[in-house]
Short mmCIF file of C-alpha atoms and ligand atoms in Angstrom, two decimals:
data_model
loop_
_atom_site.label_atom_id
_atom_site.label_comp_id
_atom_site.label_asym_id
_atom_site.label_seq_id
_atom_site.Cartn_x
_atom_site.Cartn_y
_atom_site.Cartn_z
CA UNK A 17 0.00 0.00 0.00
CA UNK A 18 1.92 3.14 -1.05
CA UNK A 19 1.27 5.78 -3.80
CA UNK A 20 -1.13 8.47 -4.65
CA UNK A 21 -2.45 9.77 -1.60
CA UNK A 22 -6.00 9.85 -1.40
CA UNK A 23 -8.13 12.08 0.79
CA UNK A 24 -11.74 10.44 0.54
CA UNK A 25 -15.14 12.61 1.82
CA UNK A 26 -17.93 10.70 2.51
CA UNK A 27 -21.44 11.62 4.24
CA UNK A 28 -23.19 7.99 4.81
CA UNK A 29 -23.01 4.26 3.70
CA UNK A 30 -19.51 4.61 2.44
CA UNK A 31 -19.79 1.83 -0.02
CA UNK A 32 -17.80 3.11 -2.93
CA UNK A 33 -15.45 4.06 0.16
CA UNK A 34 -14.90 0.51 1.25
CA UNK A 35 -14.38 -0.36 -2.72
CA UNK A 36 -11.34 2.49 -2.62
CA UNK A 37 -10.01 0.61 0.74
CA UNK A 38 -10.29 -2.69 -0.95
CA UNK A 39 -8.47 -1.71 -4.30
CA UNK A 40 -5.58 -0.02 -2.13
CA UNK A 41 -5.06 -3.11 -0.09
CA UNK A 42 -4.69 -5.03 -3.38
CA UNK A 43 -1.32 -5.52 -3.69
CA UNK A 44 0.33 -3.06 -7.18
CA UNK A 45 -2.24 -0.96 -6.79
CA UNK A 46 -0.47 2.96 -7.16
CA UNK A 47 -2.66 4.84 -4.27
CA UNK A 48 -2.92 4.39 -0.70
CA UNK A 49 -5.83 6.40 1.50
CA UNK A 50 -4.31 8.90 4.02
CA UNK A 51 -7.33 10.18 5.32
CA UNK A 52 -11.31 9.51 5.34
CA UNK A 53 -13.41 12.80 6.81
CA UNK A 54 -17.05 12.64 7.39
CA UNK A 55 -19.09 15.60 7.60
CA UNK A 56 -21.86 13.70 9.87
CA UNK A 57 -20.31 11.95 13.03
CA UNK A 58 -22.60 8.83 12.30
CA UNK A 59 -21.49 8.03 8.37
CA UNK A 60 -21.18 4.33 8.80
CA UNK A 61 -18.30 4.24 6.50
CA UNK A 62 -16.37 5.86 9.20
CA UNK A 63 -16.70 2.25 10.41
CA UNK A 64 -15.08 0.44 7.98
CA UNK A 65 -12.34 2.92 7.43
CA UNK A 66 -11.30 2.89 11.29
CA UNK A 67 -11.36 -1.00 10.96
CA UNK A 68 -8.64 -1.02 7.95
CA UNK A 69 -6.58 1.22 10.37
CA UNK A 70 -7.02 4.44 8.25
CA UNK A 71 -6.95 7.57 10.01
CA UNK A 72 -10.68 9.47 10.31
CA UNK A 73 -11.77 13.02 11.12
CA UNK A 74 -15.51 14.29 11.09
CA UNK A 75 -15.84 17.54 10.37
CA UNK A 76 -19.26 18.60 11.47
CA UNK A 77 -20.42 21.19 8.79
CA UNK A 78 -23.19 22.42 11.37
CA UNK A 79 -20.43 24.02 13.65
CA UNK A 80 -19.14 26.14 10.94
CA UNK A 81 -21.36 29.76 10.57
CA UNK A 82 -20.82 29.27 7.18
CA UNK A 83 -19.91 26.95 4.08
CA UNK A 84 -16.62 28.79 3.49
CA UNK A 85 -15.08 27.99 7.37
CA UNK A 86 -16.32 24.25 6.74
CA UNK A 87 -14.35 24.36 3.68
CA UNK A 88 -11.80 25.50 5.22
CA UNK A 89 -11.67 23.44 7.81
CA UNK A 90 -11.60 20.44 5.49
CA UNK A 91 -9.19 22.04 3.48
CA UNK A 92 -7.03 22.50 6.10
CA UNK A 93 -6.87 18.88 7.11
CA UNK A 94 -6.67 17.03 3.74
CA UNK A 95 -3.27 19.57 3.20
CA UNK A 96 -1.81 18.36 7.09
CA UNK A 97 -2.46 14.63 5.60
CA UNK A 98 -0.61 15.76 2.34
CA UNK A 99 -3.65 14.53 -0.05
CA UNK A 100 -3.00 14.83 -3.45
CA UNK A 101 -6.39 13.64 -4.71
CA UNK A 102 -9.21 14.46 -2.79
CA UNK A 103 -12.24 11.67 -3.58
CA UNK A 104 -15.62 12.71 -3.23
CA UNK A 105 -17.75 9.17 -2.21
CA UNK A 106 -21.19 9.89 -1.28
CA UNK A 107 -20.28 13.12 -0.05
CA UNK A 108 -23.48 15.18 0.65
CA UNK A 109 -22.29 18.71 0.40
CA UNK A 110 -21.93 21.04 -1.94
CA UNK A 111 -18.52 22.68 -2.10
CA UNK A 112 -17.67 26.68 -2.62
CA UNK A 113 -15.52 27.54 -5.92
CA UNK A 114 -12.91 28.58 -4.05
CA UNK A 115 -12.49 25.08 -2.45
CA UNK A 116 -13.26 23.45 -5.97
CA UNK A 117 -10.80 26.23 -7.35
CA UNK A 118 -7.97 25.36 -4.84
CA UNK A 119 -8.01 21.77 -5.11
CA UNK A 120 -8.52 21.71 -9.33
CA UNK A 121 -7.51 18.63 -11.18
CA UNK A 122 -6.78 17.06 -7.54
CA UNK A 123 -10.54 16.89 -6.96
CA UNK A 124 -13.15 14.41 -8.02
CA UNK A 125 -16.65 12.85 -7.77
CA UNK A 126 -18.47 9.38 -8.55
CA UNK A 127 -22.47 10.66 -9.79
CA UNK A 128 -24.87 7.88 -10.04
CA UNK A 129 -25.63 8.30 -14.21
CA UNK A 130 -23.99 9.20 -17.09
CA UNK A 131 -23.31 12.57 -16.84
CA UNK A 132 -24.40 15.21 -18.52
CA UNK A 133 -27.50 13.31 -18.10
CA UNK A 134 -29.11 13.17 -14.81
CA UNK A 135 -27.37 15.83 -12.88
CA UNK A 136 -28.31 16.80 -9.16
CA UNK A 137 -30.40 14.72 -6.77
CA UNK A 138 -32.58 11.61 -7.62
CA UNK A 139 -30.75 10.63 -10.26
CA UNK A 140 -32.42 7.40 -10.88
CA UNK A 141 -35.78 8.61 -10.39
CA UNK A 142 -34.89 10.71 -12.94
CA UNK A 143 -33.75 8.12 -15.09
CA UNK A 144 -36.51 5.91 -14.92
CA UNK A 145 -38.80 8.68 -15.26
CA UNK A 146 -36.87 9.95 -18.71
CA UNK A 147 -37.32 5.72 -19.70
CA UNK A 148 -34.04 5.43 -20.34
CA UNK A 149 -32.68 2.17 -21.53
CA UNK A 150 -29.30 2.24 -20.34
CA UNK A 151 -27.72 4.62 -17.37
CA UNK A 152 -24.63 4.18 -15.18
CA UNK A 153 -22.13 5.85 -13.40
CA UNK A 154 -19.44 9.16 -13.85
CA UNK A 155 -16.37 9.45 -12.21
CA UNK A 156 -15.28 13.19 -13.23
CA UNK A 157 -13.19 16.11 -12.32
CA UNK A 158 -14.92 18.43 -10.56
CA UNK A 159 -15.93 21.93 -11.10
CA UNK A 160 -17.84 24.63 -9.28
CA UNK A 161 -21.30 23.86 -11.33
CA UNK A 162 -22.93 20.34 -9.59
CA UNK A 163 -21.86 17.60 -11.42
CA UNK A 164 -20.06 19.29 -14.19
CA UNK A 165 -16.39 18.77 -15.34
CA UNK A 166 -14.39 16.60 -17.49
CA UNK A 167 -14.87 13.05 -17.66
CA UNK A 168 -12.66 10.33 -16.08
CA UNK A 169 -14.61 6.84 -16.74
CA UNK A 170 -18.22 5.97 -17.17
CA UNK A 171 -20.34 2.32 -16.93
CA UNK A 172 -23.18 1.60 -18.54
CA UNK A 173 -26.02 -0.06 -16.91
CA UNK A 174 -29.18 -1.41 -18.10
CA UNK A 175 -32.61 -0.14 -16.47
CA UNK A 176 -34.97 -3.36 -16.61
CA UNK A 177 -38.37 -3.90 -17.09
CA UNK A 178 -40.18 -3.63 -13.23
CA UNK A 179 -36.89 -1.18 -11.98
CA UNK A 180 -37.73 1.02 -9.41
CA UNK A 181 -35.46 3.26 -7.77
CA UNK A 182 -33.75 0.88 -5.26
CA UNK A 183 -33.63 -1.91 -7.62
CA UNK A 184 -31.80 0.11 -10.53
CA UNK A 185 -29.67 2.40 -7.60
CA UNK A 186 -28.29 -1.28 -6.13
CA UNK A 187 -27.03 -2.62 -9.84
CA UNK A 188 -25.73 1.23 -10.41
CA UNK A 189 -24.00 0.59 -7.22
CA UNK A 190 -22.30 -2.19 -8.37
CA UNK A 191 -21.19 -0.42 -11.70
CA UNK A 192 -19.84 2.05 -9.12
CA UNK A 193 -17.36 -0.09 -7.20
CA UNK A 194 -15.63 -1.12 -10.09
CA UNK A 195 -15.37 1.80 -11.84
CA UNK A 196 -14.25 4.36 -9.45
CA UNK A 197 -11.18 2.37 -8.28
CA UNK A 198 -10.17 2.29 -11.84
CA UNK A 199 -10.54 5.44 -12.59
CA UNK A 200 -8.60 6.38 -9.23
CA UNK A 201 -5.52 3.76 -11.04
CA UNK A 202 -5.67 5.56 -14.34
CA UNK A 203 -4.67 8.81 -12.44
CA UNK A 204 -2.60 7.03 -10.08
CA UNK A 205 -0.53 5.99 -12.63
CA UNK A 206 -0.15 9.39 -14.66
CA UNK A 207 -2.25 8.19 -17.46
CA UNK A 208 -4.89 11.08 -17.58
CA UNK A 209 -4.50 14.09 -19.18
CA UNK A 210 -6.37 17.04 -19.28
CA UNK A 211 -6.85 19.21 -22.35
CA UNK A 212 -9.16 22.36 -22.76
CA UNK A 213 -11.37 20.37 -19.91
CA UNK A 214 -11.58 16.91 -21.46
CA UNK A 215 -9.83 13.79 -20.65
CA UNK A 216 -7.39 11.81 -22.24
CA UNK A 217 -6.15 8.31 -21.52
CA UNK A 218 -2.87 7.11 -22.67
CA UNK A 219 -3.05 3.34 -23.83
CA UNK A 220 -6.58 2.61 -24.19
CA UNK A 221 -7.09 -0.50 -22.17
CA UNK A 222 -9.49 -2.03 -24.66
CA UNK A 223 -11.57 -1.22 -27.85
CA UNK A 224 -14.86 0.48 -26.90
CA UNK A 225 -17.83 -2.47 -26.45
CA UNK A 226 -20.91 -1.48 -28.23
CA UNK A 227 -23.86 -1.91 -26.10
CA UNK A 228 -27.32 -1.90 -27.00
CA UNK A 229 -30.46 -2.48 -24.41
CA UNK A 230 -32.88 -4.46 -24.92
CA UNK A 231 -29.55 -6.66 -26.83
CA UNK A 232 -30.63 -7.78 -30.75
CA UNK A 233 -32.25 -11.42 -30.97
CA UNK A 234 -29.79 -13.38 -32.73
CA UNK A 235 -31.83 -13.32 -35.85
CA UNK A 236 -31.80 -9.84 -35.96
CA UNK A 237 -27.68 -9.70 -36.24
C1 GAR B 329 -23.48 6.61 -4.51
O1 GAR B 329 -24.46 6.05 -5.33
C2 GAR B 329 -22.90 7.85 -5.15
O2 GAR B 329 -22.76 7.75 -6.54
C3 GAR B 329 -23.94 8.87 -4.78
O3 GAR B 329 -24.29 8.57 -3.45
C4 GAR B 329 -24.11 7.19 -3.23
C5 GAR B 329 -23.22 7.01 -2.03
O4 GAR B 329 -23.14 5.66 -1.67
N1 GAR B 329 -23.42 10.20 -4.90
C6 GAR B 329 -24.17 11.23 -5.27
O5 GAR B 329 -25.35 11.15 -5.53
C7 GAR B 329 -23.43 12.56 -5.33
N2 GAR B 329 -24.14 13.48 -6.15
P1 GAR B 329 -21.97 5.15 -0.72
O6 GAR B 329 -21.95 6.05 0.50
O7 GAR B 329 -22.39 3.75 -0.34
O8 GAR B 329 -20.68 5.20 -1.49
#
């Protein structure tokens, strides 16, 4: 466990969280987690990041007068920890553009569709709602607009016939914990660039699978 040090803010569950701590403990993988902070004392991922021995903080955003001194405050504790990427997970908050602004590049954020679809709260009520056929996950920069900024990775998911919001949220979930750690290794390992806010990825992994929901019958094809 050594590399990019990762600063991850979380608010609840902490699920993507524990998917970070897994993928660090996996041995070649280039980042290591110096520091989990919760803005609510009882996020239960707080749990499972004390239990892996990673150091915690909760930063209580209702002690601050305003969202500037809880910025601060979290600012000031991801730079004592020496973060260099700071990992939003399920964090609740939304953060002031000159927090966004001092942490840019070195900041980013797994949404629950694919962005610029879907933005803001309810995401897969919104998605059902829309009828999509396919939806998914974002990991992506951020910026100071909600769920705007260039584009790290993305998974597709189906939506399936009787979805309702928990039932396409859990199988977005599971898109989630996959892709997040690998976009976290992609910038671990210096292969993203950024140019005139869009991503590049050296070395491809892998051509580009074409998916289609509901798939062709074979005697369509
Ligand atoms: C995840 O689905 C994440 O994408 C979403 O909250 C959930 C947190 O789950 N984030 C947002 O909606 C941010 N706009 P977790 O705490 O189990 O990782």
């Amino acid at each position: 466990m050594a590399g990019l040090r990762l600063g991850i803010l979380i608010s609840g569950r902490g699920s993507n969280l524990r998917a970070l701590i897994d993928s660090c403990n996996a041995p070649g993988y280039p980042a290591e987690i110096a520091l989990v902070i919760a803005n609510r004392s009882g996020a239960e991922g707080l749990k499972y990041a004390a239990a892996a021995g990673i150091p915690t903080q909760v930063i209580d955003h209702t002690a601050f007068p305003d969202r500037a001194g809880f910025d601060n405050a979290l600012d000031r504790a991801l730079r004592q920890a020496r973060v260099q990427l700071v990992c939003l997970a399920g964090f609740m908050r939304l953060l002031t553009p000159g927090f966004v602004e001092a942490w840019r590049d070195a900041l980013v954020n797994i949404h629950p569709s694919l962005l610029p679809s879907f933005r803001g709260l309810h995401s897969h009520r919104q998605a059902l709602a829309a009828g999509v056929r396919i939806t998914g996950c974002t990991v992506h920069y951020v910026r100071a607009e909600t769920d705007t900024g260039p584009i790290v990775a993305q998974a597709a998911v189906p939506v399936l016939a009787g979805d309702d919001e928990d039932s396409l949220a859990l199988r977005v979930l599971g898109a989630e914990h996959r892709c997040y750690p690998e976009a976290v290794r992609l910038i671990a390992q210096g292969r993203v660039r950024l140019e005139r806010e869009r991503v590049f990825i050296d070395e491809p992994a892998s051509p580009a699978a074409i998916l289609i929901n509901p798939p062709p019958t074979p005697a369509d094809l």
